[in-house]
């Protein structure tokens, strides 16, 4: 943190730290910074009224005004261009919460696809040998055995460190966390010393924020350089991915760099892979020898996720045999190729795939899994996000499926039909049968009722999510629950 100037009292007692004025209590430091959509400096007066004992601001104008109007208030001005607000938030939070990041071993995973699953798998491996873990991810936060829903993939540093402190109090010794490109770019993870860093892959996503694939990759690469800390001790990098070499270059200061994959030579290499409806079997070649791995996880994508987690687990101190034993009973994350049980002979699967690469992977596996049956894919694309991937997703869905149902995902502020029309540009490059149904609830029913025994229905895009976001607000919505409703109605002979 680069402090430009300080003013006011210097002998205050700090009781807490906040960046949201609504949560300020007496004695808190309020850190005000400009964000992408809001400017925290607009809420300084509200924070002071609630009892803020000190203010850190990245606005020179506000600093000068406060210094004049409230000369007794403890103030600090930080450099906005150097991301001083977020760095200040991280450093003050560390001090307030007793530096919990220094009392935990942190394993972090970044990548477009596979972050959530890889984090879930690594946590299970660590727990299998008695480690008590804190998990921070897209779907859930785990503090030991306590599970709660996550609001963000990677929260602001103040909230991350508060969770770290809770984990320490609960006896956790390990953290497994997802680090999104946004969090790395915005330095929401500033000052967190990562012990083991993992890279899964990089495909087109979030270009509405990063602008180019080069900038997107550079944001991910910061994990391997260290964000306000030294480089990680061990890096685990997907050698099969085109951006693996970029991450290896960024990991120049890392003590041990391991690669993994199944296509090119790597430190952890899957050979003789057999995929089936029962899971995956393969020979894993490692620096510690070769072992046969049997896992209930489906698909090539999960083979990669599992190898990454096994390599990271070994970096964390597990033996190869311990990792192999855990792989035999491991489970995937909710909403990741999650089957919806039924007695109709139809395979219905919910998956979070929301990029063209992820969608192509899950459809490809569904095709191999279903044999002579048909693949029916229902999906949409999120609003207020990268528009260029919409026709690409339409194309890969149509190329791999026998029937495509195009619907809404989270339209947010956009017109749902505008999004659908952009998807259809790619679909129309093929001859596949396509149904358009803007209402996702109805679209799920259309897709499932179109299936016959032996077919597979893939409900893609939202996975674990329990809501749907429109311009008018957020409504409760669960793909799994909707699929269960339709399947029960079909079994009962009812039209809903």
Coordinates of C-alpha atoms in Angstrom, one line a residue:
X1 CA 0.0 0.0 0.0
X2 CA 1.4 3.4 -1.0
X3 CA 0.1 6.1 1.4
X4 CA 0.3 9.5 -0.2
X5 CA -0.7 11.6 2.8
X6 CA -2.2 11.3 6.3
X7 CA -4.1 13.8 8.4
X8 CA -6.0 14.1 11.7
X9 CA -5.6 12.1 14.8
X10 CA -3.1 9.3 15.0
X11 CA -4.0 7.8 18.4
X12 CA -7.2 6.0 17.6
X13 CA -8.3 2.6 18.7
X14 CA -9.4 0.5 15.7
X15 CA -12.0 -2.2 16.3
X16 CA -12.8 -3.3 12.8
X17 CA -12.6 -2.5 9.1
X18 CA -15.3 -2.2 6.5
X19 CA -15.6 -1.1 2.8
X20 CA -19.5 -1.2 2.9
X21 CA -20.8 1.9 4.8
X22 CA -24.0 -0.1 5.8
X23 CA -21.9 -2.4 7.9
X24 CA -19.8 0.2 9.7
X25 CA -19.8 0.1 13.5
X26 CA -18.2 2.5 16.0
X27 CA -14.4 2.3 15.9
X28 CA -14.2 0.9 12.4
X29 CA -11.8 2.0 9.7
X30 CA -13.8 2.7 6.5
X31 CA -11.9 2.1 3.3
X32 CA -13.4 4.1 0.4
X33 CA -12.4 3.3 -3.1
X34 CA -13.7 3.6 -6.6
X35 CA -15.0 0.4 -8.1
X36 CA -16.3 -0.7 -11.5
X37 CA -19.9 0.4 -10.9
X38 CA -19.9 2.4 -7.6
X39 CA -17.5 4.7 -5.8
X40 CA -17.1 4.1 -2.1
X41 CA -16.1 7.7 -1.6
X42 CA -19.7 8.7 -2.0
X43 CA -20.5 6.9 1.2
X44 CA -17.9 8.3 3.5
X45 CA -20.3 10.7 5.2
X46 CA -22.7 7.8 5.9
X47 CA -19.8 5.8 7.4
X48 CA -18.7 8.7 9.6
X49 CA -22.3 9.1 10.9
X50 CA -22.3 5.4 11.9
X51 CA -19.1 5.9 13.9
X52 CA -16.2 5.3 11.7
X53 CA -13.0 6.2 13.6
X54 CA -10.8 6.6 10.5
X55 CA -11.2 6.9 6.8
X56 CA -8.9 5.7 4.0
X57 CA -9.7 7.2 0.7
X58 CA -8.4 7.1 -2.9
X59 CA -10.0 10.4 -3.7
X60 CA -7.8 13.5 -3.4
X61 CA -10.9 15.7 -3.6
X62 CA -12.6 13.9 -0.7
X63 CA -9.4 13.8 1.3
X64 CA -8.9 17.6 1.1
X65 CA -12.6 18.2 1.9
X66 CA -12.5 16.0 5.0
X67 CA -9.2 17.4 6.2
X68 CA -10.8 20.8 6.2
X69 CA -14.2 20.0 7.5
X70 CA -13.2 17.3 10.1
X71 CA -9.7 18.1 11.2
X72 CA -9.9 15.6 14.1
X73 CA -10.8 12.6 11.9
X74 CA -8.0 10.2 11.2
X75 CA -7.5 10.2 7.4
X76 CA -5.2 8.5 4.9
X77 CA -5.0 9.2 1.2
X78 CA -3.8 6.3 -1.0
X79 CA -2.8 6.2 -4.6
X80 CA -5.8 5.2 -6.8
X81 CA -3.7 4.5 -9.8
X82 CA -1.6 1.9 -7.8
X83 CA -4.9 0.2 -6.6
X84 CA -4.1 1.7 -3.2
X85 CA -7.7 1.3 -1.9
X86 CA -7.8 -2.5 -2.3
X87 CA -4.2 -2.9 -1.0
X88 CA -5.1 -0.8 2.1
X89 CA -8.2 -2.9 2.7
X90 CA -6.2 -6.1 2.6
X91 CA -3.4 -4.8 4.8
X92 CA -5.7 -3.2 7.4
X93 CA -7.9 -6.4 7.4
X94 CA -4.8 -8.6 8.0
X95 CA -3.9 -6.4 11.0
X96 CA -7.5 -6.3 12.4
X97 CA -8.0 -10.1 12.1
X98 CA -4.6 -11.1 13.4
X99 CA -2.9 -12.0 10.2
X100 CA -4.7 -15.4 9.8
X101 CA -3.3 -15.8 6.3
X102 CA 0.1 -16.5 7.9
X103 CA -1.4 -19.3 10.1
X104 CA -2.9 -21.4 7.2
X105 CA -1.5 -23.2 4.2
X106 CA -3.2 -21.8 1.1
X107 CA -3.8 -23.8 -2.1
X108 CA -5.4 -21.7 -4.9
X109 CA -6.7 -22.7 -8.3
X110 CA -7.4 -20.5 -11.3
X111 CA -8.6 -21.1 -14.8
X112 CA -11.7 -20.7 -17.0
X113 CA -13.2 -24.1 -16.4
X114 CA -12.6 -26.7 -13.7
X115 CA -11.8 -24.4 -10.7
X116 CA -14.7 -25.4 -8.6
X117 CA -14.4 -29.1 -9.2
X118 CA -10.6 -29.1 -8.7
X119 CA -11.0 -27.2 -5.4
X120 CA -13.7 -29.6 -4.2
X121 CA -11.5 -32.6 -5.1
X122 CA -8.4 -31.2 -3.4
X123 CA -10.4 -30.5 -0.2
X124 CA -11.7 -34.1 -0.1
X125 CA -8.1 -35.4 -0.5
X126 CA -6.8 -33.3 2.3
X127 CA -9.7 -34.3 4.5
X128 CA -9.1 -37.9 3.7
X129 CA -5.8 -37.8 5.7
X130 CA -7.3 -35.8 8.6
X131 CA -6.6 -32.2 7.6
X132 CA -9.2 -29.7 8.6
X133 CA -10.0 -27.3 5.7
X134 CA -11.5 -24.0 4.8
X135 CA -12.9 -24.0 1.3
X136 CA -13.7 -20.8 -0.6
X137 CA -15.4 -21.2 -4.0
X138 CA -18.1 -20.4 -6.4
X139 CA -20.7 -22.7 -5.0
X140 CA -20.1 -23.1 -1.3
X141 CA -17.9 -22.0 1.6
X142 CA -16.8 -24.7 4.0
X143 CA -15.4 -23.9 7.4
X144 CA -14.4 -27.4 8.6
X145 CA -17.7 -29.3 8.4
X146 CA -19.9 -26.2 8.4
X147 CA -21.2 -25.5 4.8
X148 CA -22.8 -22.3 3.6
X149 CA -23.6 -20.8 0.2
X150 CA -21.0 -18.5 -1.4
X151 CA -21.9 -15.1 -2.7
X152 CA -18.8 -14.6 -4.9
X153 CA -16.2 -16.9 -6.3
X154 CA -13.5 -14.8 -4.6
X155 CA -14.8 -12.1 -2.2
X156 CA -13.1 -8.8 -1.3
X157 CA -10.0 -9.2 0.8
X158 CA -11.7 -8.1 4.0
X159 CA -14.2 -10.9 3.7
X160 CA -11.6 -13.4 2.7
X161 CA -9.5 -12.6 5.7
X162 CA -12.5 -12.7 8.0
X163 CA -13.2 -16.2 6.8
X164 CA -9.5 -17.1 7.3
X165 CA -9.8 -15.9 10.9
X166 CA -13.0 -18.0 11.4
X167 CA -11.1 -21.0 10.0
X168 CA -8.2 -20.5 12.4
X169 CA -10.6 -20.3 15.3
X170 CA -12.3 -23.5 14.1
X171 CA -9.0 -25.3 14.0
X172 CA -8.4 -25.3 10.2
X173 CA -4.9 -25.7 9.0
X174 CA -5.5 -25.6 5.2
X175 CA -7.3 -23.3 2.8
X176 CA -8.4 -24.4 -0.7
X177 CA -9.7 -21.5 -2.7
X178 CA -10.7 -20.5 -6.2
X179 CA -9.0 -17.3 -7.4
X180 CA -10.9 -15.7 -10.3
X181 CA -9.2 -13.5 -12.9
X182 CA -11.3 -10.5 -11.6
X183 CA -10.0 -11.1 -8.0
X184 CA -6.4 -11.4 -9.2
X185 CA -6.6 -8.3 -11.4
X186 CA -8.4 -6.2 -8.8
X187 CA -6.1 -7.4 -6.0
X188 CA -8.8 -8.8 -3.8
X189 CA -6.3 -11.4 -2.8
X190 CA -3.5 -9.0 -2.1
X191 CA -1.1 -10.2 0.5
X192 CA -2.3 -13.8 0.6
X193 CA 0.7 -16.2 0.6
X194 CA -0.2 -19.0 -1.7
X195 CA 1.7 -22.3 -1.0
X196 CA 0.3 -24.4 -4.0
X197 CA -1.0 -22.7 -7.1
X198 CA -3.0 -24.6 -9.9
X199 CA -3.9 -23.6 -13.4
X200 CA -6.7 -25.6 -15.2
X201 CA -7.1 -24.0 -18.6
X202 CA -7.9 -20.7 -20.4
X203 CA -10.7 -20.4 -22.9
X204 CA -12.8 -17.4 -24.0
X205 CA -14.7 -15.8 -21.2
X206 CA -14.9 -12.5 -19.4
X207 CA -13.7 -10.5 -22.4
X208 CA -16.4 -8.0 -21.5
X209 CA -14.1 -7.2 -18.6
X210 CA -10.5 -8.0 -19.7
X211 CA -10.9 -7.0 -23.3
X212 CA -8.4 -9.5 -24.9
X213 CA -7.3 -13.0 -24.3
X214 CA -3.8 -11.7 -23.6
X215 CA -5.0 -9.5 -20.8
X216 CA -7.2 -12.3 -19.4
X217 CA -4.2 -14.6 -19.4
X218 CA -2.1 -12.0 -17.7
X219 CA -4.6 -11.7 -14.9
X220 CA -4.5 -15.4 -14.3
X221 CA -0.7 -15.5 -14.4
X222 CA -0.6 -13.2 -11.4
X223 CA -1.3 -16.2 -9.2
X224 CA 2.1 -17.7 -10.2
X225 CA 4.0 -14.4 -9.7
X226 CA 2.5 -13.7 -6.3
X227 CA 0.1 -10.8 -5.5
X228 CA 1.7 -8.7 -2.9
X229 CA 3.7 -11.8 -1.7
X230 CA 6.4 -14.1 -2.9
X231 CA 5.7 -16.7 -5.6
X232 CA 4.0 -19.9 -4.6
X233 CA 6.2 -22.8 -3.4
X234 CA 4.6 -25.3 -5.9
X235 CA 2.8 -24.7 -9.1
X236 CA 0.6 -27.3 -10.9
X237 CA 0.0 -26.3 -14.5
X238 CA -2.0 -27.9 -17.3
X239 CA 0.5 -28.8 -20.0
X240 CA -2.2 -29.6 -22.5
X241 CA -3.6 -26.1 -22.5
X242 CA -2.3 -23.5 -25.0
X243 CA -1.8 -21.0 -22.1
X244 CA 0.2 -23.5 -20.0
X245 CA 3.5 -22.0 -21.2
X246 CA 2.3 -18.5 -20.3
X247 CA 1.7 -19.7 -16.7
X248 CA 5.1 -21.5 -16.6
X249 CA 6.8 -18.3 -17.7
X250 CA 5.0 -16.4 -14.9
X251 CA 6.1 -19.1 -12.4
X252 CA 9.8 -18.3 -12.9
X253 CA 10.2 -17.6 -9.2
X254 CA 8.4 -20.8 -8.1
X255 CA 10.5 -23.5 -6.3
X256 CA 8.8 -26.5 -7.9
X257 CA 6.7 -26.4 -11.2
X258 CA 4.8 -29.6 -12.0
X259 CA 2.8 -30.1 -15.2
X260 CA -0.1 -32.4 -15.8
X261 CA -2.3 -33.6 -18.7
X262 CA -3.1 -36.5 -21.0
X263 CA -2.1 -35.4 -24.4
X264 CA 1.5 -34.2 -24.1
X265 CA 4.4 -35.2 -21.9
X266 CA 3.9 -34.0 -18.3
X267 CA 5.1 -34.6 -14.8
X268 CA 1.6 -36.1 -14.0
X269 CA 0.5 -37.9 -17.1
X270 CA -2.7 -39.9 -17.6
X271 CA -2.3 -42.9 -20.0
X272 CA -4.6 -45.7 -21.1
X273 CA -7.7 -43.7 -20.1
X274 CA -11.0 -45.6 -20.2
X275 CA -14.2 -43.6 -19.8
X276 CA -17.6 -45.2 -19.1
X277 CA -20.9 -44.6 -17.4
X278 CA -19.2 -45.8 -14.2
X279 CA -16.5 -43.2 -14.2
X280 CA -12.8 -43.3 -15.4
X281 CA -9.9 -45.6 -15.1
X282 CA -6.3 -44.7 -16.1
X283 CA -2.7 -45.2 -15.4
X284 CA -1.1 -42.1 -13.8
X285 CA 2.6 -41.6 -14.4
X286 CA 4.1 -39.3 -11.7
X287 CA 7.6 -38.3 -10.3
X288 CA 6.9 -41.0 -7.6
X289 CA 6.1 -43.8 -10.0
X290 CA 3.0 -45.1 -11.8
X291 CA -0.3 -46.2 -10.3
X292 CA -3.7 -47.3 -11.7
X293 CA -6.4 -44.8 -10.8
X294 CA -10.1 -45.7 -10.6
X295 CA -12.6 -42.8 -10.1
X296 CA -16.4 -42.5 -10.2
X297 CA -16.0 -39.1 -12.0
X298 CA -17.2 -38.8 -15.6
X299 CA -15.4 -37.4 -18.7
X300 CA -12.0 -36.2 -19.9
X301 CA -12.5 -32.9 -18.2
X302 CA -12.8 -34.6 -14.8
X303 CA -9.7 -36.7 -15.5
X304 CA -7.8 -33.5 -15.9
X305 CA -9.4 -32.0 -12.8
X306 CA -8.6 -35.1 -10.8
X307 CA -4.9 -35.2 -11.9
X308 CA -4.6 -31.5 -10.9
X309 CA -6.0 -32.2 -7.5
X310 CA -3.9 -35.3 -7.0
X311 CA -0.7 -33.4 -7.9
X312 CA -1.7 -30.5 -5.6
X313 CA -2.5 -33.0 -2.8
X314 CA 1.0 -34.6 -3.1
X315 CA 2.5 -31.1 -3.0
X316 CA 0.6 -30.6 0.2
X317 CA 2.2 -33.7 1.7
X318 CA 0.0 -36.6 0.8
X319 CA 1.6 -39.7 -0.6
X320 CA 0.8 -40.9 -4.1
X321 CA -1.0 -44.0 -2.6
X322 CA -3.1 -41.8 -0.3
X323 CA -4.2 -39.7 -3.3
X324 CA -5.0 -42.8 -5.4
X325 CA -7.1 -44.3 -2.6
X326 CA -9.1 -41.1 -2.2
X327 CA -9.7 -40.8 -5.9
X328 CA -11.6 -44.1 -5.8
X329 CA -14.4 -42.6 -3.7
X330 CA -14.2 -38.9 -4.5
X331 CA -17.3 -36.9 -5.6
X332 CA -17.6 -34.0 -7.9
X333 CA -19.0 -30.5 -7.1
X334 CA -22.7 -29.8 -7.2
X335 CA -24.0 -28.8 -10.7
X336 CA -21.0 -30.3 -12.4
X337 CA -22.3 -33.1 -14.7
X338 CA -24.8 -33.8 -12.0
X339 CA -27.3 -36.6 -12.9
X340 CA -31.0 -36.2 -12.0
X341 CA -32.3 -39.7 -11.1
X342 CA -35.4 -41.0 -12.8
X343 CA -37.1 -44.3 -13.7
X344 CA -37.8 -43.4 -17.4
X345 CA -34.6 -44.6 -18.9
X346 CA -33.6 -41.1 -19.8
X347 CA -30.2 -39.7 -18.6
X348 CA -30.8 -36.1 -17.4
X349 CA -27.7 -34.1 -16.5
X350 CA -27.2 -30.6 -15.1
X351 CA -23.9 -28.9 -15.8
X352 CA -22.5 -25.4 -15.3
X353 CA -20.9 -25.3 -18.8
X354 CA -21.2 -21.6 -19.8
X355 CA -18.3 -21.3 -22.4
X356 CA -18.1 -22.8 -25.8
X357 CA -15.1 -24.9 -24.7
X358 CA -16.8 -26.3 -21.6
X359 CA -20.1 -26.9 -23.6
X360 CA -18.2 -28.8 -26.3
X361 CA -16.5 -30.9 -23.7
X362 CA -19.6 -32.0 -21.8
X363 CA -21.6 -32.6 -25.1
X364 CA -18.7 -34.7 -26.4
X365 CA -18.7 -36.8 -23.3
X366 CA -22.5 -37.1 -23.4
X367 CA -22.2 -38.3 -27.0
X368 CA -19.8 -41.1 -26.0
X369 CA -21.8 -42.0 -22.9
X370 CA -25.2 -42.3 -24.7
X371 CA -24.0 -44.7 -27.5
X372 CA -26.9 -45.1 -30.0
X373 CA -29.2 -42.6 -28.2
X374 CA -29.6 -39.0 -28.9
X375 CA -28.1 -35.9 -27.2
X376 CA -30.5 -33.1 -26.4
X377 CA -28.9 -29.9 -25.2
X378 CA -30.7 -27.0 -23.6
X379 CA -28.7 -23.9 -22.8
X380 CA -28.6 -20.1 -23.0
X381 CA -26.0 -17.3 -22.5
X382 CA -25.7 -14.8 -19.7
X383 CA -26.6 -11.1 -20.3
X384 CA -24.2 -8.2 -19.7
X385 CA -21.3 -10.6 -20.4
X386 CA -19.0 -11.4 -23.4
X387 CA -21.3 -11.3 -26.4
X388 CA -18.7 -12.8 -28.8
X389 CA -19.0 -16.3 -27.3
X390 CA -22.8 -16.5 -28.0
X391 CA -22.6 -17.7 -31.6
X392 CA -19.7 -19.9 -30.7
X393 CA -21.7 -21.7 -28.1
X394 CA -24.6 -22.0 -30.5
X395 CA -22.3 -23.6 -33.1
X396 CA -20.7 -26.2 -30.7
X397 CA -24.1 -27.1 -29.2
X398 CA -25.6 -27.7 -32.6
X399 CA -22.6 -29.6 -34.0
X400 CA -22.6 -32.0 -31.1
X401 CA -26.3 -32.5 -30.4
X402 CA -29.3 -34.1 -32.1
X403 CA -31.7 -31.5 -30.8
X404 CA -30.9 -28.0 -29.4
X405 CA -33.3 -26.0 -27.1
X406 CA -32.1 -22.4 -26.9
X407 CA -33.4 -20.5 -23.9
X408 CA -32.5 -17.9 -21.3
X409 CA -29.7 -18.1 -18.8
X410 CA -29.3 -15.0 -16.6
X411 CA -30.4 -12.2 -19.0
X412 CA -29.6 -9.5 -16.4
X413 CA -30.3 -6.1 -18.0
X414 CA -30.5 -7.4 -21.6
X415 CA -33.5 -8.5 -23.6
X416 CA -33.6 -12.3 -23.5
X417 CA -34.6 -12.6 -27.2
X418 CA -31.7 -10.4 -28.2
X419 CA -29.3 -12.9 -26.6
X420 CA -31.1 -15.8 -28.1
X421 CA -30.8 -14.3 -31.6
X422 CA -27.1 -14.0 -31.2
X423 CA -26.8 -17.6 -30.2
X424 CA -28.9 -18.7 -33.2
X425 CA -26.3 -17.2 -35.6
X426 CA -24.0 -20.1 -34.7
X427 CA -26.9 -22.7 -34.6
X428 CA -28.0 -21.8 -38.1
X429 CA -24.6 -22.7 -39.5
X430 CA -25.7 -26.3 -39.0
X431 CA -28.8 -28.4 -40.0
X432 CA -29.6 -29.5 -36.4
X433 CA -33.2 -29.3 -35.2
X434 CA -33.6 -26.3 -32.9
X435 CA -36.4 -25.2 -30.6
X436 CA -36.4 -21.6 -29.2
X437 CA -38.2 -21.2 -25.8
X438 CA -37.3 -18.0 -23.9
X439 CA -38.8 -19.3 -20.6
X440 CA -36.2 -21.6 -19.1
X441 CA -38.7 -23.5 -17.0
X442 CA -40.7 -24.4 -20.1
X443 CA -37.5 -25.1 -22.1
X444 CA -36.4 -27.7 -19.5
X445 CA -39.8 -29.4 -20.0
X446 CA -39.5 -29.2 -23.8
X447 CA -36.1 -30.8 -23.7
X448 CA -37.0 -33.6 -21.3
X449 CA -40.3 -34.4 -23.0
X450 CA -38.5 -34.7 -26.3
X451 CA -36.3 -37.5 -25.0
X452 CA -36.9 -41.2 -25.4
X453 CA -35.4 -44.0 -23.3
X454 CA -31.7 -44.2 -24.1
X455 CA -31.3 -40.5 -24.8
X456 CA -29.4 -38.0 -22.7
X457 CA -30.7 -34.5 -21.9
X458 CA -28.0 -31.9 -21.0
X459 CA -29.3 -28.9 -19.1
X460 CA -26.3 -26.5 -19.4
X461 CA -25.2 -23.1 -18.1
X462 CA -26.5 -22.6 -14.6
X463 CA -25.4 -25.8 -12.8
X464 CA -25.5 -25.2 -9.0
X465 CA -27.2 -21.8 -9.2
X466 CA -30.5 -21.4 -7.3
X467 CA -31.6 -18.1 -8.9
X468 CA -32.2 -16.5 -12.3
X469 CA -31.4 -12.8 -12.8
X470 CA -33.5 -10.5 -15.0
X471 CA -33.6 -6.7 -15.5
X472 CA -36.5 -6.6 -12.9
X473 CA -34.7 -8.6 -10.2
X474 CA -33.7 -12.0 -9.1
X475 CA -36.1 -15.0 -8.9
X476 CA -35.7 -18.4 -7.4
X477 CA -34.7 -21.0 -10.0
X478 CA -33.0 -24.4 -9.8
X479 CA -32.4 -26.5 -12.9
X480 CA -32.2 -29.8 -10.8
X481 CA -35.5 -29.0 -9.1
X482 CA -37.2 -28.1 -12.4
X483 CA -36.0 -31.3 -14.0
X484 CA -37.2 -33.4 -11.1
X485 CA -40.7 -31.7 -11.4
X486 CA -40.9 -32.6 -15.1
X487 CA -39.7 -36.1 -14.7
X488 CA -42.3 -36.8 -11.9
X489 CA -45.0 -35.3 -14.1
X490 CA -44.1 -37.5 -17.0
X491 CA -44.1 -40.6 -14.7
X492 CA -47.5 -39.7 -13.5
X493 CA -48.8 -39.0 -17.0
X494 CA -49.4 -35.3 -16.2
X495 CA -48.9 -32.3 -18.6
X496 CA -47.6 -29.3 -16.6

